[in-house]
Coordinates of C-alpha atoms in Angstrom, one line a residue:
X187 CA 108.5 86.0 97.6
X188 CA 105.0 87.2 98.8
X189 CA 102.2 86.1 95.9
X190 CA 99.5 89.3 95.7
X191 CA 96.8 86.0 94.2
X192 CA 95.9 83.2 95.5
X193 CA 98.2 80.9 95.3
X194 CA 98.3 76.7 96.5
X195 CA 101.6 76.9 98.3
X196 CA 103.1 75.1 101.3
X197 CA 105.4 78.4 101.9
X198 CA 104.3 80.5 105.0
X199 CA 105.9 83.7 106.3
X200 CA 107.7 82.0 109.8
X201 CA 109.7 84.3 112.7
X202 CA 112.9 86.0 112.0
X203 CA 112.6 85.9 107.5
X204 CA 112.9 89.4 106.1
X205 CA 110.4 90.4 103.4
X206 CA 110.2 94.0 100.8
X207 CA 107.0 93.9 99.8
X208 CA 107.5 96.1 95.8
X209 CA 104.4 97.4 95.1
X210 CA 104.0 99.7 92.1
X211 CA 101.2 102.8 91.7
X212 CA 100.8 103.2 87.0
X213 CA 99.4 106.6 85.9
X214 CA 98.4 104.3 82.8
X215 CA 95.9 100.5 82.7
X216 CA 97.6 98.9 85.6
X217 CA 100.0 96.5 84.0
X218 CA 102.8 96.7 84.7
X219 CA 106.3 95.4 81.8
X220 CA 110.1 95.5 81.0
X221 CA 110.5 97.9 80.0
X222 CA 113.4 98.7 77.0
X223 CA 117.2 99.8 78.4
X224 CA 118.6 99.7 81.8
X225 CA 117.7 101.2 84.1
X226 CA 119.1 99.7 87.3
X227 CA 122.1 96.8 88.3
X228 CA 122.6 94.3 91.2
X229 CA 125.4 92.1 92.1
X230 CA 124.9 88.6 92.1
X231 CA 123.8 87.3 94.8
X232 CA 125.3 83.4 93.5
X233 CA 128.2 84.1 92.2
X234 CA 130.2 84.1 95.2
X235 CA 133.2 86.0 96.5
X236 CA 135.1 86.9 93.5
X237 CA 132.7 86.5 90.7
X238 CA 134.9 83.8 89.4
X239 CA 137.3 87.0 88.4
X240 CA 140.3 84.7 88.0
X241 CA 141.4 86.4 84.5
X242 CA 139.7 89.9 85.0
X243 CA 141.4 93.1 85.3
X244 CA 141.9 95.1 88.1
X245 CA 139.8 98.1 88.1
X246 CA 136.8 94.9 87.0
X247 CA 137.9 92.8 90.4
X248 CA 137.9 97.3 92.1
X249 CA 134.8 98.3 90.6
X250 CA 132.6 94.7 92.0
X251 CA 134.9 95.7 95.8
X252 CA 133.5 99.4 95.1
X253 CA 129.7 97.5 94.7
X254 CA 130.3 95.7 97.0
X255 CA 131.5 97.6 99.5
X256 CA 128.6 100.7 98.5
X257 CA 125.7 98.4 97.4
X258 CA 126.5 95.3 98.3
X259 CA 123.1 92.7 96.0
X260 CA 120.5 95.7 96.4
X261 CA 120.0 97.5 93.1
X262 CA 121.0 99.8 92.1
X263 CA 121.1 102.6 89.0
X264 CA 124.6 104.2 87.5
X265 CA 123.9 107.9 88.7
X266 CA 124.5 105.8 92.7
X267 CA 127.3 104.4 90.5
X268 CA 128.6 107.6 89.2
X269 CA 128.1 110.3 92.5
X270 CA 130.4 108.1 94.5
X271 CA 134.7 109.5 94.5
X272 CA 135.9 110.0 91.1
X273 CA 139.1 108.4 91.2
X274 CA 136.8 105.8 92.4
X275 CA 134.8 104.8 90.0
X276 CA 135.9 107.0 86.9
X277 CA 136.1 104.7 83.6
X278 CA 134.0 102.0 84.5
X279 CA 131.8 101.0 81.6
X280 CA 133.8 98.3 80.1
X281 CA 134.8 96.5 84.2
X282 CA 130.6 96.5 84.2
X283 CA 130.2 95.1 80.8
X284 CA 132.5 92.9 82.1
X285 CA 130.5 92.2 85.4
X286 CA 127.6 91.3 83.8
X287 CA 128.5 88.9 81.0
X288 CA 130.7 86.7 83.5
X289 CA 127.4 86.6 86.0
X290 CA 128.4 88.7 88.2
X291 CA 126.4 91.6 88.3
X292 CA 123.1 91.5 86.0
X293 CA 120.2 94.3 84.4
X294 CA 117.4 95.2 85.0
X295 CA 115.0 97.2 83.1
X296 CA 112.8 99.9 83.5
X297 CA 109.1 99.0 83.9
X298 CA 106.2 101.0 82.2
X299 CA 103.2 100.8 81.5
X300 CA 101.2 102.8 78.6
X301 CA 102.8 105.0 76.7
X302 CA 103.1 108.4 77.9
X303 CA 102.2 106.6 82.2
X304 CA 104.5 107.2 84.9
X305 CA 105.4 104.2 87.3
X306 CA 105.9 104.3 90.4
X307 CA 107.7 101.5 92.7
X308 CA 107.5 101.6 96.5
X309 CA 108.4 99.4 99.1
X310 CA 107.3 98.0 102.6
X311 CA 109.9 96.3 104.4
X312 CA 107.9 93.9 107.0
X313 CA 109.7 90.8 109.4
X314 CA 107.3 89.0 111.3
X315 CA 107.2 89.0 115.1
X316 CA 106.0 86.2 117.8
X317 CA 107.4 88.6 120.7
X318 CA 105.5 91.6 119.2
X319 CA 102.6 90.4 119.5
X320 CA 102.7 88.7 122.5
X321 CA 103.9 91.9 124.3

């Protein structure tokens, strides 16, 4: 994590590290918080390859395979899942519920500010490289 305020840490960026810097712009007061509901899903990177789904249904396992192949651990919206081939993820709701309850997939709430305002996310990727500095 890259803090946006001064902190007392010994952690430093090193060559080869990759950072995703997410900033949020808002037309509100600038105090973004989690809202109600789910705007996205993300594969829990600590859940393991099979996610411990020994007794899961075949449709749940197929959904997990689809998530792994198309999104990996990147957060994705429901509409991205629904845009995939219709036969591939046609009835995914029960499988998704199972993946969430088992901790294999995590949910993300929408970010909100004051009522009526808009919030936008911007993402920048940074990878420190000494070789670029020396060229």
